[in-house]
PDB file of C-alpha atoms in Angstrom:
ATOM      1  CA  UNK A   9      88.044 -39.278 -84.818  1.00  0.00           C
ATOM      2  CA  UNK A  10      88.026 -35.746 -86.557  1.00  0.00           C
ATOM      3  CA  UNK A  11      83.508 -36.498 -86.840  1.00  0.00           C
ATOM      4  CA  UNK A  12      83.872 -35.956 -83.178  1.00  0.00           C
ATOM      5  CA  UNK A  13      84.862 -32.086 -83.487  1.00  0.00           C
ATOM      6  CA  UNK A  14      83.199 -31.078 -86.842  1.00  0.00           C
ATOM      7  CA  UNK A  15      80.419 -32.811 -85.719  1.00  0.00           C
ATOM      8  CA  UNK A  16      77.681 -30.049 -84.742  1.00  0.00           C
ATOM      9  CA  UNK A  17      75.929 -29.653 -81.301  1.00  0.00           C
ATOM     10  CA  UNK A  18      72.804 -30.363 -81.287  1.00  0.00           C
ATOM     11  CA  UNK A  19      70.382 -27.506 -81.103  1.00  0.00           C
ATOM     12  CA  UNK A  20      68.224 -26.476 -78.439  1.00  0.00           C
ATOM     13  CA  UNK A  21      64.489 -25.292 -79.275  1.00  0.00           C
ATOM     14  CA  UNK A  22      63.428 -22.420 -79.455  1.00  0.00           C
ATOM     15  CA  UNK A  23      60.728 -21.461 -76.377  1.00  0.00           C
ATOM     16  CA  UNK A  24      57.555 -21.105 -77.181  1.00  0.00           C
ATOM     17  CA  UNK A  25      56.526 -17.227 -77.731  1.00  0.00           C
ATOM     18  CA  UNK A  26      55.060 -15.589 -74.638  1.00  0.00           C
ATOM     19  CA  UNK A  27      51.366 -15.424 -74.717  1.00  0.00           C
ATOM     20  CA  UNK A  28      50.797 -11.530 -74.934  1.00  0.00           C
ATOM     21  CA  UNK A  29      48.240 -10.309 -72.055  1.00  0.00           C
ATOM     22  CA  UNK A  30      45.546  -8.887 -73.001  1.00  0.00           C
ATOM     23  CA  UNK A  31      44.105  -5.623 -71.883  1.00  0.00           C
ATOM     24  CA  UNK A  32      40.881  -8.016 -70.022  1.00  0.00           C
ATOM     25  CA  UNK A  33      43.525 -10.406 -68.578  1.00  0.00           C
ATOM     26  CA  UNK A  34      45.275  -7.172 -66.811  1.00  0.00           C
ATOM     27  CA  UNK A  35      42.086  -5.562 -66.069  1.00  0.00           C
ATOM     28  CA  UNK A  36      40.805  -8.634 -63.896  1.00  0.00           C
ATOM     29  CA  UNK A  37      44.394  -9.224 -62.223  1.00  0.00           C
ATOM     30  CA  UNK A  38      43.541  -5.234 -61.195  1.00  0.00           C
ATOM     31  CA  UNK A  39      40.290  -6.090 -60.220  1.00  0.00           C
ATOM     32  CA  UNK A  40      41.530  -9.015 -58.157  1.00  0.00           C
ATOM     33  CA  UNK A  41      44.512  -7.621 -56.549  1.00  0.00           C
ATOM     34  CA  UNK A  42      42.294  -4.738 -55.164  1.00  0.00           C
ATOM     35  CA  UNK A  43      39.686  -7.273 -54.068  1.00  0.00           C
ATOM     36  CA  UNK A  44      42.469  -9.185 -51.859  1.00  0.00           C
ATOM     37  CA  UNK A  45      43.547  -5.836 -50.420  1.00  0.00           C
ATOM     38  CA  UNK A  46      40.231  -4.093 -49.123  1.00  0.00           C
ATOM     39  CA  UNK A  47      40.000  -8.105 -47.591  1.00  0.00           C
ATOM     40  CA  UNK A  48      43.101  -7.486 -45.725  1.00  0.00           C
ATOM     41  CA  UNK A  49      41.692  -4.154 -44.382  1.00  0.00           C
ATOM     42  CA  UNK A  50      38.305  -5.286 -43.668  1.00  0.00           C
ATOM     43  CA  UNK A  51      39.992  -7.998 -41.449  1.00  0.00           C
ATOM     44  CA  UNK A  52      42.247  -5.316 -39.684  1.00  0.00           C
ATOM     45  CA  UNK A  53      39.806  -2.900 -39.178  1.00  0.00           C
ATOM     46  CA  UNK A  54      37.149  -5.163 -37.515  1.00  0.00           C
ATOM     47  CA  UNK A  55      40.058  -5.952 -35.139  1.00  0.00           C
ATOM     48  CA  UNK A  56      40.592  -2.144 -34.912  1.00  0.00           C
ATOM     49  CA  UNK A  57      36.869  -1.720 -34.070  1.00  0.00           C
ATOM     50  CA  UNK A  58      36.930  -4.477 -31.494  1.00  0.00           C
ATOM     51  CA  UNK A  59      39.656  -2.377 -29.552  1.00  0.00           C
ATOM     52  CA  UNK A  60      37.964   0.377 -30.059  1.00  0.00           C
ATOM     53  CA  UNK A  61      35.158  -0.751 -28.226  1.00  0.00           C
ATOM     54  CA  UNK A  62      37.838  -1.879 -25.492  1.00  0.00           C
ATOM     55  CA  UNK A  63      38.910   1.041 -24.744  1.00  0.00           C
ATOM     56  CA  UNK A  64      35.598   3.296 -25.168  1.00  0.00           C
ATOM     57  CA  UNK A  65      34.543   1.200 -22.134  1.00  0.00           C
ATOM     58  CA  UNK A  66      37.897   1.095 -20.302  1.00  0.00           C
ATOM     59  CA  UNK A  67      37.139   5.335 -20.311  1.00  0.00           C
ATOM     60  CA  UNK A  68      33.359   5.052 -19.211  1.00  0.00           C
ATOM     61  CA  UNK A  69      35.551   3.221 -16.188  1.00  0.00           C
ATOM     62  CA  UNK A  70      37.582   5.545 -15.626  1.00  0.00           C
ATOM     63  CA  UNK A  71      35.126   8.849 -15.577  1.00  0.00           C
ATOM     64  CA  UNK A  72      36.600   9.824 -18.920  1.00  0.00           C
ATOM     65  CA  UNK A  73      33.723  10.539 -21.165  1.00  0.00           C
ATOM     66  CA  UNK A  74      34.332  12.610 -23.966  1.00  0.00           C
ATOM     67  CA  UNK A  75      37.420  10.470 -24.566  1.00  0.00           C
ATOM     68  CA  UNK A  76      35.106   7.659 -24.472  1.00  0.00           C
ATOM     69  CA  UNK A  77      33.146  10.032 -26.982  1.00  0.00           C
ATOM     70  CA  UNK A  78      35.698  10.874 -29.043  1.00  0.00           C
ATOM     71  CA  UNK A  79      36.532   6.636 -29.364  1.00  0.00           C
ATOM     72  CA  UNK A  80      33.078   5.785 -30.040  1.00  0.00           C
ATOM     73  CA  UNK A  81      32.936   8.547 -33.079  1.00  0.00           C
ATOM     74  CA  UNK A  82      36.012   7.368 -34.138  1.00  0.00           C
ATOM     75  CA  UNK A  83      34.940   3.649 -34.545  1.00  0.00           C
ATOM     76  CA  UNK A  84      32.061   4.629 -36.070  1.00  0.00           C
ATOM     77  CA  UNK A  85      33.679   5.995 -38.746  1.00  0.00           C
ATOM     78  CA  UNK A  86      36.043   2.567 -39.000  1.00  0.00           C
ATOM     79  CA  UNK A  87      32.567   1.140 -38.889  1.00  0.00           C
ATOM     80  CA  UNK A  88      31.464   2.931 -42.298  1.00  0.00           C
ATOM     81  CA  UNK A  89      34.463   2.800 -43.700  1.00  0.00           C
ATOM     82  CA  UNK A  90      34.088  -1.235 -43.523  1.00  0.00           C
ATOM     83  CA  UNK A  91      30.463  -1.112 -44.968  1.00  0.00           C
ATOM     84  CA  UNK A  92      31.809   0.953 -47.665  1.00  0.00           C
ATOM     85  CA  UNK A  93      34.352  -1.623 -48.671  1.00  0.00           C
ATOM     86  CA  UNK A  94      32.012  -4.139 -48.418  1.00  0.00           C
ATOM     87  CA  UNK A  95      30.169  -3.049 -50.969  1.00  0.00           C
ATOM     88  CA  UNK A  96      32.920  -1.764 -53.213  1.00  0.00           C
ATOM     89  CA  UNK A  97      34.409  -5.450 -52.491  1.00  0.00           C
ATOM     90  CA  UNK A  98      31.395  -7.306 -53.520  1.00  0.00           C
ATOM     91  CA  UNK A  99      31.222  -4.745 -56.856  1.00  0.00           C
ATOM     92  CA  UNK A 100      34.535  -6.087 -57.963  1.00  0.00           C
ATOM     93  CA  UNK A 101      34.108  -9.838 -57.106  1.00  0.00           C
ATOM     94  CA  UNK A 102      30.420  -9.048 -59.410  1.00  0.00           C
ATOM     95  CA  UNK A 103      33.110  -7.244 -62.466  1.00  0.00           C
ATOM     96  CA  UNK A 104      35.595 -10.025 -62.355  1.00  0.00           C
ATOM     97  CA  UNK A 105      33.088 -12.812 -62.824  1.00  0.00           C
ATOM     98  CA  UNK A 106      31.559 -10.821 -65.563  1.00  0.00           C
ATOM     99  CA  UNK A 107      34.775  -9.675 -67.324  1.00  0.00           C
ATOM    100  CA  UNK A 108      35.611 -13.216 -68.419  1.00  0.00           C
ATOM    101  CA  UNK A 109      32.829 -12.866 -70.557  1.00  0.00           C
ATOM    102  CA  UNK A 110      32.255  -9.602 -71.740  1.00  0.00           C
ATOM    103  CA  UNK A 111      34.088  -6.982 -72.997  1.00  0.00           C
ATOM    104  CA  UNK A 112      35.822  -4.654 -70.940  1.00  0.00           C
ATOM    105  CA  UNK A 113      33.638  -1.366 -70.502  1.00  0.00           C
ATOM    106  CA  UNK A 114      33.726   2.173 -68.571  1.00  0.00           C
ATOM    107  CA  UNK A 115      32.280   0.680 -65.654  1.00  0.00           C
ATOM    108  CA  UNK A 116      35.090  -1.745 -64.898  1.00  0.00           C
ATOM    109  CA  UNK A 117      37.937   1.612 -65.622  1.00  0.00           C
ATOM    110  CA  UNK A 118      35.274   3.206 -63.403  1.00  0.00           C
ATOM    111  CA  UNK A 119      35.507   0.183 -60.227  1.00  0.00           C
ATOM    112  CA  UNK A 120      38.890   0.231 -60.461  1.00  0.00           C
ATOM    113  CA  UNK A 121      39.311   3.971 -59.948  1.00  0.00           C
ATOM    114  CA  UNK A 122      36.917   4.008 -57.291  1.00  0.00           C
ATOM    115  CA  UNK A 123      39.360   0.445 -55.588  1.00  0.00           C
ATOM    116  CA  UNK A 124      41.964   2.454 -56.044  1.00  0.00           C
ATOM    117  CA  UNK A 125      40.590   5.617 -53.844  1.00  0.00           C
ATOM    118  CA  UNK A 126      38.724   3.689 -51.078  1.00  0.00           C
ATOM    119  CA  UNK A 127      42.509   1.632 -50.796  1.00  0.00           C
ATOM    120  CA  UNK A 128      43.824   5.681 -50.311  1.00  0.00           C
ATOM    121  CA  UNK A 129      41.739   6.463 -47.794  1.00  0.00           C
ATOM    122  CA  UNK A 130      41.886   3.556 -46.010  1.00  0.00           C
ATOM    123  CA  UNK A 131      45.762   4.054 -45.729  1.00  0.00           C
ATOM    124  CA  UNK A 132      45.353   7.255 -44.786  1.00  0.00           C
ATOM    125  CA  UNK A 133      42.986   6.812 -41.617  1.00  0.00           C
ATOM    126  CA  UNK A 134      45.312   3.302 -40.602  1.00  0.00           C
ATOM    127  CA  UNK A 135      48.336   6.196 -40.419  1.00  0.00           C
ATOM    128  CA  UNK A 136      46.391   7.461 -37.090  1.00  0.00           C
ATOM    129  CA  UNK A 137      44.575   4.464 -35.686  1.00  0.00           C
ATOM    130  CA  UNK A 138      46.882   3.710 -32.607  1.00  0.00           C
ATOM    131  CA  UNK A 139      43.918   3.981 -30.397  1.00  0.00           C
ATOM    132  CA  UNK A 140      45.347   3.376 -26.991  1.00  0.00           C
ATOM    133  CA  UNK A 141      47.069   6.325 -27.465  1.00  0.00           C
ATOM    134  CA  UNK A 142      43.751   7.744 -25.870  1.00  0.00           C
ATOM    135  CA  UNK A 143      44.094   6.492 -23.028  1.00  0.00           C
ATOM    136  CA  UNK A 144      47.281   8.349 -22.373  1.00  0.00           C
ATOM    137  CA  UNK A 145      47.006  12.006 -20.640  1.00  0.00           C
ATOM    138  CA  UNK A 146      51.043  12.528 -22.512  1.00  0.00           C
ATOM    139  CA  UNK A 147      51.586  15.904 -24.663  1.00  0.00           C
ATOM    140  CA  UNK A 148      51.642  13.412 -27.342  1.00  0.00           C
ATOM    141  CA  UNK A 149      48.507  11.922 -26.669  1.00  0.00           C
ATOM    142  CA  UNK A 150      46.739  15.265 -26.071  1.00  0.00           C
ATOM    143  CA  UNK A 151      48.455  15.929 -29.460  1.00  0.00           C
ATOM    144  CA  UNK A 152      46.759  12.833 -30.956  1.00  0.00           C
ATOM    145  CA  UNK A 153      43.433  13.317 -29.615  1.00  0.00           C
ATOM    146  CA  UNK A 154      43.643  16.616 -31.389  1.00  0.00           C
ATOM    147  CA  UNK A 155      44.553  15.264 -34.730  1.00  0.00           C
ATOM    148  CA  UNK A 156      41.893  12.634 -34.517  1.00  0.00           C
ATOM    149  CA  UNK A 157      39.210  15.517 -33.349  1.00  0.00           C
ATOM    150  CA  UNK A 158      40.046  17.518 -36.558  1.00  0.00           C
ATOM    151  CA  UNK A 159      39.843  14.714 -38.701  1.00  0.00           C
ATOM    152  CA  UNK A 160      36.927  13.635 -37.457  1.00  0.00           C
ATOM    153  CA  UNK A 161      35.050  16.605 -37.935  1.00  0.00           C
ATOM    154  CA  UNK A 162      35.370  16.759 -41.449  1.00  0.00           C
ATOM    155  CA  UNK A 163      34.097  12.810 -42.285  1.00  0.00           C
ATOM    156  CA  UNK A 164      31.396  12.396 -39.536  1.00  0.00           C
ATOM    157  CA  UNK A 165      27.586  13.266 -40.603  1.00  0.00           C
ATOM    158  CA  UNK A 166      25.247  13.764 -37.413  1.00  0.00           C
ATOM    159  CA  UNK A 167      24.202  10.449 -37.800  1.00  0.00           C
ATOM    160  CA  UNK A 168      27.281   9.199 -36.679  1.00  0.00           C
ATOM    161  CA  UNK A 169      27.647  11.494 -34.320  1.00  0.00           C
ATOM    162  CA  UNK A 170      24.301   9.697 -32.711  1.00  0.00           C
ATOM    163  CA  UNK A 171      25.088   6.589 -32.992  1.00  0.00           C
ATOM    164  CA  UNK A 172      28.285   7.579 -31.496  1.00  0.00           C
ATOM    165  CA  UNK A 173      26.850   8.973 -28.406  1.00  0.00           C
ATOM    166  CA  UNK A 174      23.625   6.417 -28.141  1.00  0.00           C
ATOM    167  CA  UNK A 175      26.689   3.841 -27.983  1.00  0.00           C
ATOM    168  CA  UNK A 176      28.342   5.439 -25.109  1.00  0.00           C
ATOM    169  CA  UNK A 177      25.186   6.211 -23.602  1.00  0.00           C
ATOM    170  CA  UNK A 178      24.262   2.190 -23.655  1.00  0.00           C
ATOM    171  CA  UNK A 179      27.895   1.810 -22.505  1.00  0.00           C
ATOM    172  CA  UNK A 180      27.715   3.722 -19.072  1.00  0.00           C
ATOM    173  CA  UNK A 181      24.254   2.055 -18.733  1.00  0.00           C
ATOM    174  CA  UNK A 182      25.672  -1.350 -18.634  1.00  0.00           C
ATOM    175  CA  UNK A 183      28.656  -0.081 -16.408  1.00  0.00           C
ATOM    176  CA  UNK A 184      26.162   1.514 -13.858  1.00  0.00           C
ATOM    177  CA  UNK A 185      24.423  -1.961 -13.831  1.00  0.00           C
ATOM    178  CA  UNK A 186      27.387  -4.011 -13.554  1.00  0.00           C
ATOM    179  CA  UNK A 187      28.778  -1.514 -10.410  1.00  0.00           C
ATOM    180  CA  UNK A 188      24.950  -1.732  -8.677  1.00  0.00           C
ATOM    181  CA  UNK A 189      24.883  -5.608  -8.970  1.00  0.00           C
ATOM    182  CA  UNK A 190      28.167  -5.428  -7.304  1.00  0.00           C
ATOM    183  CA  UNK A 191      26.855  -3.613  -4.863  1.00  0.00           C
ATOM    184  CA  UNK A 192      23.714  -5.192  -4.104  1.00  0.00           C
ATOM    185  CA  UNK A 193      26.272  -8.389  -3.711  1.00  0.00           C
ATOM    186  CA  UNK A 194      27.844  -6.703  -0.447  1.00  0.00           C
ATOM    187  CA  UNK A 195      26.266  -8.104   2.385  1.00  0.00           C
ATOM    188  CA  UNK A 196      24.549  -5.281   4.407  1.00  0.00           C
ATOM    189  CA  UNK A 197      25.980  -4.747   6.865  1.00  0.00           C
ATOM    190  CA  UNK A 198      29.425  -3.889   4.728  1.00  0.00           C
ATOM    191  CA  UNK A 199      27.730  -1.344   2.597  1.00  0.00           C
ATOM    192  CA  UNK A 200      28.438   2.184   2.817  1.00  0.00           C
ATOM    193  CA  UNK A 201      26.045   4.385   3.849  1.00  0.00           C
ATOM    194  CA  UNK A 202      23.358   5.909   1.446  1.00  0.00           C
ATOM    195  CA  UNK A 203      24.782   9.579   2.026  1.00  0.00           C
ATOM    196  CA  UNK A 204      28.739   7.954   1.183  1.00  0.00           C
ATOM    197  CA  UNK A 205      27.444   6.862  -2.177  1.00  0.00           C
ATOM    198  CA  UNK A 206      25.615  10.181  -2.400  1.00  0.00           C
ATOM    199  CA  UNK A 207      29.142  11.920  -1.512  1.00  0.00           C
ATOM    200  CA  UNK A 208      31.373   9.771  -4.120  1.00  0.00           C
ATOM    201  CA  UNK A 209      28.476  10.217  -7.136  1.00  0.00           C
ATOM    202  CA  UNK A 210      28.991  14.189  -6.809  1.00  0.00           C
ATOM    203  CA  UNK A 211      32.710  13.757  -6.542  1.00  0.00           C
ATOM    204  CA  UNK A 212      33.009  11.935  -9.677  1.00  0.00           C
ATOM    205  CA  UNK A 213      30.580  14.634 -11.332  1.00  0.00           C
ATOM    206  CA  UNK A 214      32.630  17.566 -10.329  1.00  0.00           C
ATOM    207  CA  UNK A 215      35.764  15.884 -11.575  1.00  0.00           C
ATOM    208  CA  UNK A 216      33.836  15.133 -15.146  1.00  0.00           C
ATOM    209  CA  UNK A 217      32.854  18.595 -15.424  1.00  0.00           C
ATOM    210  CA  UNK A 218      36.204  19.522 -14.415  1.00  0.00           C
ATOM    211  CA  UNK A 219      37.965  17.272 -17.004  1.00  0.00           C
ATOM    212  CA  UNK A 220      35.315  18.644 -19.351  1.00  0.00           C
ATOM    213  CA  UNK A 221      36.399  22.749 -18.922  1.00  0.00           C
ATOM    214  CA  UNK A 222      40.109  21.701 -19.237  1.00  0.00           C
ATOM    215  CA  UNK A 223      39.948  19.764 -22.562  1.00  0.00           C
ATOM    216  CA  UNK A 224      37.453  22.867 -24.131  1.00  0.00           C
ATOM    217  CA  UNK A 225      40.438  25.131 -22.546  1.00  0.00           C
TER     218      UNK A 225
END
């Protein structure tokens, strides 16, 4: 009876010492953590774009072009910004199927310095990307359309700036048909006269160049 309490409990074993991580094991769980987030913004700015587009033409509608300008520019930036992480994406996926293998060198410190800045800016320029914003003729949204005019300025190349405006120039093209085909839908004899079209034409031009000489006020 007394083997019972002098008897002695059985001992657990040990656990088996934690495999230490090596510097390559950390460097590709880097590598693959920043691959999985320029994904996620890739994804979310081609949705961005999309909108973009959206609203650009939603403007052209509304006789609003240089907010439909200032759209365009702005997605074509989102644009580059996407090709850019493309390629940075596709330089890490190319690293962390050679890193298994090789030894980890300057160019992998170097890719994920350079994952780590493109994920920066990309933060920064989500911050300001409520688009429809735009659309809104609000203090705030004159505010916004400020603070996206600035910012702009300092990242577009002229190159952007024409594709910007050969966009919104192919935009109002395709409105202009779209608005005639309506038109030439209209039976005849509920058309407006030639000189009524004439008539609403300069009235929207006026108001353009009037919209135009209060913004640059």
């Amino acid at each position: 009876m007394g083997g019972i309490f002098t008897k002695k409990a059985a001992r657990r074993p040990a656990p088996p010492p934690k495999a230490a991580i090596s510097d390559r094991d950390k460097a590709v769980y880097d590598l693959k953590v920043q691959r999985d987030r320029l994904k996620k913004f890739i994804v979310k700015n081609d949705a961005l774009v999309v909108r973009e587009t959206e609203v650009a033409r939603e403007l052209v509608k509304a006789k609003q072009k240089e907010k439909a300008k200032l759209v365009l520019r702005k997605k074509r930036l989102h644009e580059s910004m996407i090709e850019k992480s493309m390629a940075k994406m596709a330089n890490i996926e190319e690293l962390v199927n050679s890193i298994q293998f090789a030894e980890i060198t300057a160019q992998v410190f170097a890719a994920l310095k350079e994952g780590n800045e493109a994920l920066q800016s990309i933060n920064a320029q989500m911050d300001i990307d409520d688009v429809d914003k735009l659309m809104e003729d609000t203090a705030e949204a004159v505010a916004y359309q400020e603070q996206i005019s600035e910012m702009l300025s300092g990242q577009m190349t002229a190159q952007d700036d024409e594709a910007a405006l050969r966009e919104l120039d192919m935009i109002e093209q395709e409105e202009t048909e779209k608005l005639q085909k309506q038109f030439d839908d209209i039976p005849a004899v509920d058309r407006p006269a030639v000189s009524d079209l004439e008539r609403v034409q300069e009235q929207e031009q006026a108001e353009e160049v009037q919209e135009r000489e209060v913004e640059l006020a």
